[in-house]
PDB file of C-alpha atoms in Angstrom:
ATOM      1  CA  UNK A   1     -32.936  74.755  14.709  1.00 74.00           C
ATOM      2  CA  UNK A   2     -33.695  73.851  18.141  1.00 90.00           C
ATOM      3  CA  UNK A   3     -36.080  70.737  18.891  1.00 91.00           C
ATOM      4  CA  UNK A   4     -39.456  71.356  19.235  1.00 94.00           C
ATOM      5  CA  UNK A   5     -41.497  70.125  22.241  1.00 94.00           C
ATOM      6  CA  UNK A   6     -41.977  66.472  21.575  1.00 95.00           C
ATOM      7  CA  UNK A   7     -45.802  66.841  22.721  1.00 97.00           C
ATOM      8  CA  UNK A   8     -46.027  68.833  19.349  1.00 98.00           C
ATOM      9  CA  UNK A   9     -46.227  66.619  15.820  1.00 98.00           C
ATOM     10  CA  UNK A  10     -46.220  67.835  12.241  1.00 98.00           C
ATOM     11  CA  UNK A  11     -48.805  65.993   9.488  1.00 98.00           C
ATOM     12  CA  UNK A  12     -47.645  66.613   6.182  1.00 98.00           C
ATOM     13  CA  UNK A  13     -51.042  65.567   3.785  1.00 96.00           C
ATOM     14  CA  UNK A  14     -49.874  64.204   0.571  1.00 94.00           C
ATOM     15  CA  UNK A  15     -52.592  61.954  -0.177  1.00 92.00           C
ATOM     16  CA  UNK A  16     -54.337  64.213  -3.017  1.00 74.00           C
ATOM     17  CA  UNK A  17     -56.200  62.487  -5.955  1.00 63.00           C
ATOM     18  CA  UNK A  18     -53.950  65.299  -8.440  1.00 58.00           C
ATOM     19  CA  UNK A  19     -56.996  65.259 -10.695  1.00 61.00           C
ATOM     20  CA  UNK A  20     -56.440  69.130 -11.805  1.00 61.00           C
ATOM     21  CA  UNK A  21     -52.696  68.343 -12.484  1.00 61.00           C
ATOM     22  CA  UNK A  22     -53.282  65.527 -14.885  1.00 66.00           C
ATOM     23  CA  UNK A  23     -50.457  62.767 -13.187  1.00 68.00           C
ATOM     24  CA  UNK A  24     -48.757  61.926  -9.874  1.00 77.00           C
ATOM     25  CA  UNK A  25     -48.177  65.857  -8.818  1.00 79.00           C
ATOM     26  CA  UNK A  26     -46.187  64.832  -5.658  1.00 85.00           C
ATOM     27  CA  UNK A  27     -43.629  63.086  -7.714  1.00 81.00           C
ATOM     28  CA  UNK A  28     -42.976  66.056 -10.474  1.00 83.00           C
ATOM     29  CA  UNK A  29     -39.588  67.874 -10.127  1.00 87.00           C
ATOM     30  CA  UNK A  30     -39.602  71.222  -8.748  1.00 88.00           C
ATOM     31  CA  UNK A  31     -36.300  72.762  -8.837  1.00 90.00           C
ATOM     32  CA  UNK A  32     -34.422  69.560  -8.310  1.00 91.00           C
ATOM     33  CA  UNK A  33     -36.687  67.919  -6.323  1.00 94.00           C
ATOM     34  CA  UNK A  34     -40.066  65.959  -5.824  1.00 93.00           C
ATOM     35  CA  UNK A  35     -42.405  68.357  -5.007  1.00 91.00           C
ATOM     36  CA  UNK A  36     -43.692  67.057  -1.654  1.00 94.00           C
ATOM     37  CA  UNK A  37     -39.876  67.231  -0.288  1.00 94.00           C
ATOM     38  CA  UNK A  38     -39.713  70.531  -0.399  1.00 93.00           C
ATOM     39  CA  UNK A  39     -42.568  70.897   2.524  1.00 96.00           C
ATOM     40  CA  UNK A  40     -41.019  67.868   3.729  1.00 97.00           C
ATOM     41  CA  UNK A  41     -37.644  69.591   4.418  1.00 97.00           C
ATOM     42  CA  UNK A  42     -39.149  72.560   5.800  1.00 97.00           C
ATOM     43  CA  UNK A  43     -40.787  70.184   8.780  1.00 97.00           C
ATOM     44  CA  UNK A  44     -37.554  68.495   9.045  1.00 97.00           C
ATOM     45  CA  UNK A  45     -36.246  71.783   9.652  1.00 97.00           C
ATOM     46  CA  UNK A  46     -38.372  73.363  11.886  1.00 97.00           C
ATOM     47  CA  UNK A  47     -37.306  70.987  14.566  1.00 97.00           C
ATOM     48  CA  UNK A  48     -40.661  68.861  14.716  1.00 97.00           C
ATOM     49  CA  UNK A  49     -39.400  65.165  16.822  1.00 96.00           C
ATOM     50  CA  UNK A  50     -42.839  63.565  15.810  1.00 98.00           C
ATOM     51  CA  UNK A  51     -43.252  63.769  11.694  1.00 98.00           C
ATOM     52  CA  UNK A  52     -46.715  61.859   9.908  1.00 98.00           C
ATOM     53  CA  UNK A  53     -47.099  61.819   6.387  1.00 97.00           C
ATOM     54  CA  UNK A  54     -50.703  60.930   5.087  1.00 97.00           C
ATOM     55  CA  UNK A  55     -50.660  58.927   2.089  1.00 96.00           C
ATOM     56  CA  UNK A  56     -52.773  57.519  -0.150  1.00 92.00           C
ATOM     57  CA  UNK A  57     -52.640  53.710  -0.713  1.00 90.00           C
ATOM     58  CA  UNK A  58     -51.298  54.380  -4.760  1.00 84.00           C
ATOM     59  CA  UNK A  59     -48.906  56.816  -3.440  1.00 87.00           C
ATOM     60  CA  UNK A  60     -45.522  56.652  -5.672  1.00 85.00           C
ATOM     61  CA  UNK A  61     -43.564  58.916  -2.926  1.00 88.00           C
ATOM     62  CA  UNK A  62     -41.156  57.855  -0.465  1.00 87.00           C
ATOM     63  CA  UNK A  63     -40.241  58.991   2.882  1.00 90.00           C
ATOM     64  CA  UNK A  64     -37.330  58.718   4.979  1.00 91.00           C
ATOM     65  CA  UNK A  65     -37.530  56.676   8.337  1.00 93.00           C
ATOM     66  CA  UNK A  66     -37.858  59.918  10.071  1.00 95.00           C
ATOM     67  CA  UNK A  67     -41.813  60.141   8.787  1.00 97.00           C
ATOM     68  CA  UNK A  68     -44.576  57.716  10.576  1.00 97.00           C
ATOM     69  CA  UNK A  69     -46.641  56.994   7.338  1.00 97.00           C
ATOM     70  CA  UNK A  70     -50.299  57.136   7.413  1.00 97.00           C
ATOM     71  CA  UNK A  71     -52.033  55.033   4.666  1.00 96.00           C
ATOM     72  CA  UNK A  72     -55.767  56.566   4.316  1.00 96.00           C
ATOM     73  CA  UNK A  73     -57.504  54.322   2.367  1.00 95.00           C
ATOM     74  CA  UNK A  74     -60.320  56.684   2.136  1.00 93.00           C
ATOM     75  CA  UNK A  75     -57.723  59.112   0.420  1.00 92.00           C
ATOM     76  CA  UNK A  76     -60.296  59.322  -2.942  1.00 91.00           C
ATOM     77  CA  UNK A  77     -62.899  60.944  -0.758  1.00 92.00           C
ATOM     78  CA  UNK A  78     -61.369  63.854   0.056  1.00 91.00           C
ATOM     79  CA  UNK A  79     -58.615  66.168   2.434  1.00 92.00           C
ATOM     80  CA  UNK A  80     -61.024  65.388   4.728  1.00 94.00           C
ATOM     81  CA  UNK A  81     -60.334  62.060   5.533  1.00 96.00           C
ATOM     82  CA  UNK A  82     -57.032  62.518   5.331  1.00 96.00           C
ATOM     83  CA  UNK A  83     -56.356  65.036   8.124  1.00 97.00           C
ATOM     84  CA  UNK A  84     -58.946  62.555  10.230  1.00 97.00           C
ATOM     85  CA  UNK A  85     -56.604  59.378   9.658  1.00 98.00           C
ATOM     86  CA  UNK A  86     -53.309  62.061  10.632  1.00 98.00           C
ATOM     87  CA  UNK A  87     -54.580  63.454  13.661  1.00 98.00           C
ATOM     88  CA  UNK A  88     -55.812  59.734  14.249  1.00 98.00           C
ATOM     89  CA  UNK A  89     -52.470  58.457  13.908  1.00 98.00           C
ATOM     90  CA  UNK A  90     -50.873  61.804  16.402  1.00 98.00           C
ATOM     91  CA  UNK A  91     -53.703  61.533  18.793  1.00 97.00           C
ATOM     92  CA  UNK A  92     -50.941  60.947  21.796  1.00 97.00           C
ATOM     93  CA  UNK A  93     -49.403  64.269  20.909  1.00 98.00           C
ATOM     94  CA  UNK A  94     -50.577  67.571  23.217  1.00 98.00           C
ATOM     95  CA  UNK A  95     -50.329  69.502  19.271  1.00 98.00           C
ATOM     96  CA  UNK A  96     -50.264  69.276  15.886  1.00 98.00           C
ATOM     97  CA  UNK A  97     -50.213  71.303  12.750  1.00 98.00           C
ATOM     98  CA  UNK A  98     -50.958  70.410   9.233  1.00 98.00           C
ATOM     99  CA  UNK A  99     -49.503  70.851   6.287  1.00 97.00           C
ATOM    100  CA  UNK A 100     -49.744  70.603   2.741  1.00 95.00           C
ATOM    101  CA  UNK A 101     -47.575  68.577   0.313  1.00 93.00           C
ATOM    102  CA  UNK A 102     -47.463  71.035  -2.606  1.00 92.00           C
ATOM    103  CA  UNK A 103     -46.696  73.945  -0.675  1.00 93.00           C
ATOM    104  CA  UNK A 104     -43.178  73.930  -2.133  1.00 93.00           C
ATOM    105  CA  UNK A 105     -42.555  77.232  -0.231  1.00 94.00           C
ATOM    106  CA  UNK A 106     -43.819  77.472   3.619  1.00 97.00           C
ATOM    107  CA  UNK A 107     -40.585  77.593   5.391  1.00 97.00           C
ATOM    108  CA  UNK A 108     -39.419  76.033   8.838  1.00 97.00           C
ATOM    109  CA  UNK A 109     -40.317  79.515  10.765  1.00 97.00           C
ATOM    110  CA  UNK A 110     -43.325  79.767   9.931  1.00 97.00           C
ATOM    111  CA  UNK A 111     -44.159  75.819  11.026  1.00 98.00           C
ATOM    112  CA  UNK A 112     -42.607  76.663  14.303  1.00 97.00           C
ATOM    113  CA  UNK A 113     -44.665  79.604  14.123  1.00 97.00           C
ATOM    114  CA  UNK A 114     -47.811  77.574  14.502  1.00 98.00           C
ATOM    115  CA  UNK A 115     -46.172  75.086  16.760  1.00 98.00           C
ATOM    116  CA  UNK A 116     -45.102  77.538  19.683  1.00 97.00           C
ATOM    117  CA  UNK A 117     -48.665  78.680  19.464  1.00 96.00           C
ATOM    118  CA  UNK A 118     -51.685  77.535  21.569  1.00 94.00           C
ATOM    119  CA  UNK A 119     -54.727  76.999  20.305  1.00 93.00           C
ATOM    120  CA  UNK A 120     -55.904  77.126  16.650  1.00 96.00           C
ATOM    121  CA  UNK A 121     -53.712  78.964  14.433  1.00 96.00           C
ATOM    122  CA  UNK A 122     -54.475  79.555  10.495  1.00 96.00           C
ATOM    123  CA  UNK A 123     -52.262  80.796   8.007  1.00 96.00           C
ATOM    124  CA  UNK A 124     -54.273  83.858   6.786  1.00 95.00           C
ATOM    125  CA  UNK A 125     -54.739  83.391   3.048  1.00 92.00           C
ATOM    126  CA  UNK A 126     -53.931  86.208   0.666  1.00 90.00           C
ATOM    127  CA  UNK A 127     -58.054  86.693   0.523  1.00 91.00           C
ATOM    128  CA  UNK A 128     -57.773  86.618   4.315  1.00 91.00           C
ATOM    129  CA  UNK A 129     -59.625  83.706   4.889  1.00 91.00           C
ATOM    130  CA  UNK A 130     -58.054  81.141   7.358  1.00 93.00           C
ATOM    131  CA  UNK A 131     -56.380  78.430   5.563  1.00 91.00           C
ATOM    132  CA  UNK A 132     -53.331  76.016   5.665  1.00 94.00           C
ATOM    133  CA  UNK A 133     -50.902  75.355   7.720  1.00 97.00           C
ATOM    134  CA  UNK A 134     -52.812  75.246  10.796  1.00 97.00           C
ATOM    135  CA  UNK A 135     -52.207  74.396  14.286  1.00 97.00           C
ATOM    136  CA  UNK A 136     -54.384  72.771  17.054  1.00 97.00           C
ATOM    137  CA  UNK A 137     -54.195  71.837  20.377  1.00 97.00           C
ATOM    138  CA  UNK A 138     -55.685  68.392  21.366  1.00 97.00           C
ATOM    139  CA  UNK A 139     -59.168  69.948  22.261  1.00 96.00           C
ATOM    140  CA  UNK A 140     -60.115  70.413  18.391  1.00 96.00           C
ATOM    141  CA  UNK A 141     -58.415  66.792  17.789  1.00 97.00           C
ATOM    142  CA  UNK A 142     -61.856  64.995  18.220  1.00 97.00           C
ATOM    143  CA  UNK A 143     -63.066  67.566  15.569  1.00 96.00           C
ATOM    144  CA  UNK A 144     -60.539  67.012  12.993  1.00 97.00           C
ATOM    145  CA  UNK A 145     -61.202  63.175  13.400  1.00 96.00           C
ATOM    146  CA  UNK A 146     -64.831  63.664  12.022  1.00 95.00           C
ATOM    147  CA  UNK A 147     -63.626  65.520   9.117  1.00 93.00           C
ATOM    148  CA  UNK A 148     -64.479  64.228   6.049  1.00 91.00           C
ATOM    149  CA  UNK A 149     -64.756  64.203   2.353  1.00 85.00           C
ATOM    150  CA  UNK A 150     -63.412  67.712   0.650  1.00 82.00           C
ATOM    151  CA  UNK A 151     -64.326  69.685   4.074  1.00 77.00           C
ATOM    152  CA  UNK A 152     -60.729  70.498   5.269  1.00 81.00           C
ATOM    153  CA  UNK A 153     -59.742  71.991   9.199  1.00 84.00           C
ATOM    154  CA  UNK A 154     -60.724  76.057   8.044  1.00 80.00           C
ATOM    155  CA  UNK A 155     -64.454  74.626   9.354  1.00 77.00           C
ATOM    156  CA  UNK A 156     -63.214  75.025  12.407  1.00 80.00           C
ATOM    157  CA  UNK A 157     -62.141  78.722  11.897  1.00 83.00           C
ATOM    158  CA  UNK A 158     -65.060  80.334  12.724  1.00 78.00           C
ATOM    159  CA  UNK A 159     -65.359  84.407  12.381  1.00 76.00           C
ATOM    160  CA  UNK A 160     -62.987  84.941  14.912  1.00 75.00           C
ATOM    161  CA  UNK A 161     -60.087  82.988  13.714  1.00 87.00           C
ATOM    162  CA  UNK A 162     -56.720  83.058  15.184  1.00 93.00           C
ATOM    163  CA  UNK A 163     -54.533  84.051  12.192  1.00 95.00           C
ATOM    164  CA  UNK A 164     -50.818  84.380  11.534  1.00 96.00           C
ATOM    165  CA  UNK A 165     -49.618  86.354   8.231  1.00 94.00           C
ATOM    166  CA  UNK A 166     -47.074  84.746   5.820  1.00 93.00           C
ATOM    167  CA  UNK A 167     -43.339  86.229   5.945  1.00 88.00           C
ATOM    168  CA  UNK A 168     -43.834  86.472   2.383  1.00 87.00           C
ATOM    169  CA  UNK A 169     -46.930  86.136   0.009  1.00 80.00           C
ATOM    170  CA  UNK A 170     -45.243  83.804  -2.524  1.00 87.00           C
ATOM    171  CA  UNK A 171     -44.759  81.271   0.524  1.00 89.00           C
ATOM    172  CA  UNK A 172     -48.254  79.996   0.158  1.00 90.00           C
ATOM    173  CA  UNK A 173     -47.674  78.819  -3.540  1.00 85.00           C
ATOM    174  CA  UNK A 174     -50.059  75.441  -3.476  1.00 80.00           C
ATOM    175  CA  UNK A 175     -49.486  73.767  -6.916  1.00 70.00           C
ATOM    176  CA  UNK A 176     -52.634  72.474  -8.316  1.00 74.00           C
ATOM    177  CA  UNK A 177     -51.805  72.301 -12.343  1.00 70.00           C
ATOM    178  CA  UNK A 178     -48.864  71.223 -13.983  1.00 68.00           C
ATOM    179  CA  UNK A 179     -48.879  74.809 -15.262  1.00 73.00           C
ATOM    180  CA  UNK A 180     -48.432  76.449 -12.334  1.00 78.00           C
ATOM    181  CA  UNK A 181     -45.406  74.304 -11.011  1.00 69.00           C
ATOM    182  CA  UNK A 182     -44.118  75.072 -14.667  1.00 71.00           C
ATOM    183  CA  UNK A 183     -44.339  78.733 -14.052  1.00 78.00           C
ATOM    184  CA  UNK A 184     -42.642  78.285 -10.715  1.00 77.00           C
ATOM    185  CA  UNK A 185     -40.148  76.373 -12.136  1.00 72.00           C
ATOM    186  CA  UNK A 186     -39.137  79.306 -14.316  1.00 76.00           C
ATOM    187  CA  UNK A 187     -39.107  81.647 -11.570  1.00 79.00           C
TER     188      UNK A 187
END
């Protein structure tokens, strides 16, 4: 795909404690792969210039050079913390948008998506709610540097949210449990 405006920068979280999956969830194979590449090589795709990945300081994963890495030390408190220290870390950029690391499925269009936007942008959730990925511009940045424990971005939703659909429902697959990547797995 084309390049994306270089003002624009992707944060891929991958800090997560894993506690509901019982081991290092990032690292588990899903169809060939660690996990966390799979949104990985969706952002590579999408044609982001400017790539972060928030890690936490045990992290066993390993990025290419193409990835700034962002050690949050204060990774056991929460996503919170973690999308401060990213947006921290991107704070020259004009935009960023957030994803997650076990979201083996969100595909490179829909990143662009949210990156051509302007404004925040949610993903709408299949119970409608505004969830992630999520864009902002650098008005919300000071925001999203306050965040904080388990309190992720969708505070900053509001009623009103600006929302995008999915292309597909199965895209937002977040693995949580070791069963559900094993169910994926077998799909």
């Amino acid at each position: 795909m084309t390049p994306l405006d270089p003002g624009i920068a992707l944060i891929l979280l991958a800090a997560g404690r894993s506690e509901r999956f019982g081991g290092d969830k990032l690292a588990a194979e899903f169809r060939g792969k660690p996990l966390w590449a799979w949104a990985a090589t969706a952002a590579e795709k999408a044609g982001f210039q400017h790539l972060y990945i928030v890690m936490a300081p045990h992290s066993s994963i390993a990025p290419d050079a193409r990835w700034n890495r962002v050690l949050n030390a204060e990774a056991e408190r929460g996503m919170g913390t973690s999308i401060a220290a990213g947006v921290a870390a991107a704070q020259a950029h004009e935009r960023v948008v957030i994803a997650l690391a076990d979201m083996p499925k969100v595909t490179a269009s829909h990143l662009r998506t949210l990156a051509q936007a302007s404004g925040p942008l949610f993903t709408r959730q299949s119970d409608g709610r505004a969830g992630c990925p999520a864009a902002f511009d650098s008005a919300s940045f000071a925001e999203l540097r306050k965040l904080d424990g388990d309190r992720g971005a969708r505070i900053l939703a509001g009623p009103a949210a600006n929302m995008v659909e999915p292309a597909a429902a199965d895209m937002l697959v977040d693995i949580d449990r070791r069963s559900e990547l094993d169910a994926e797995n077998a799909r």
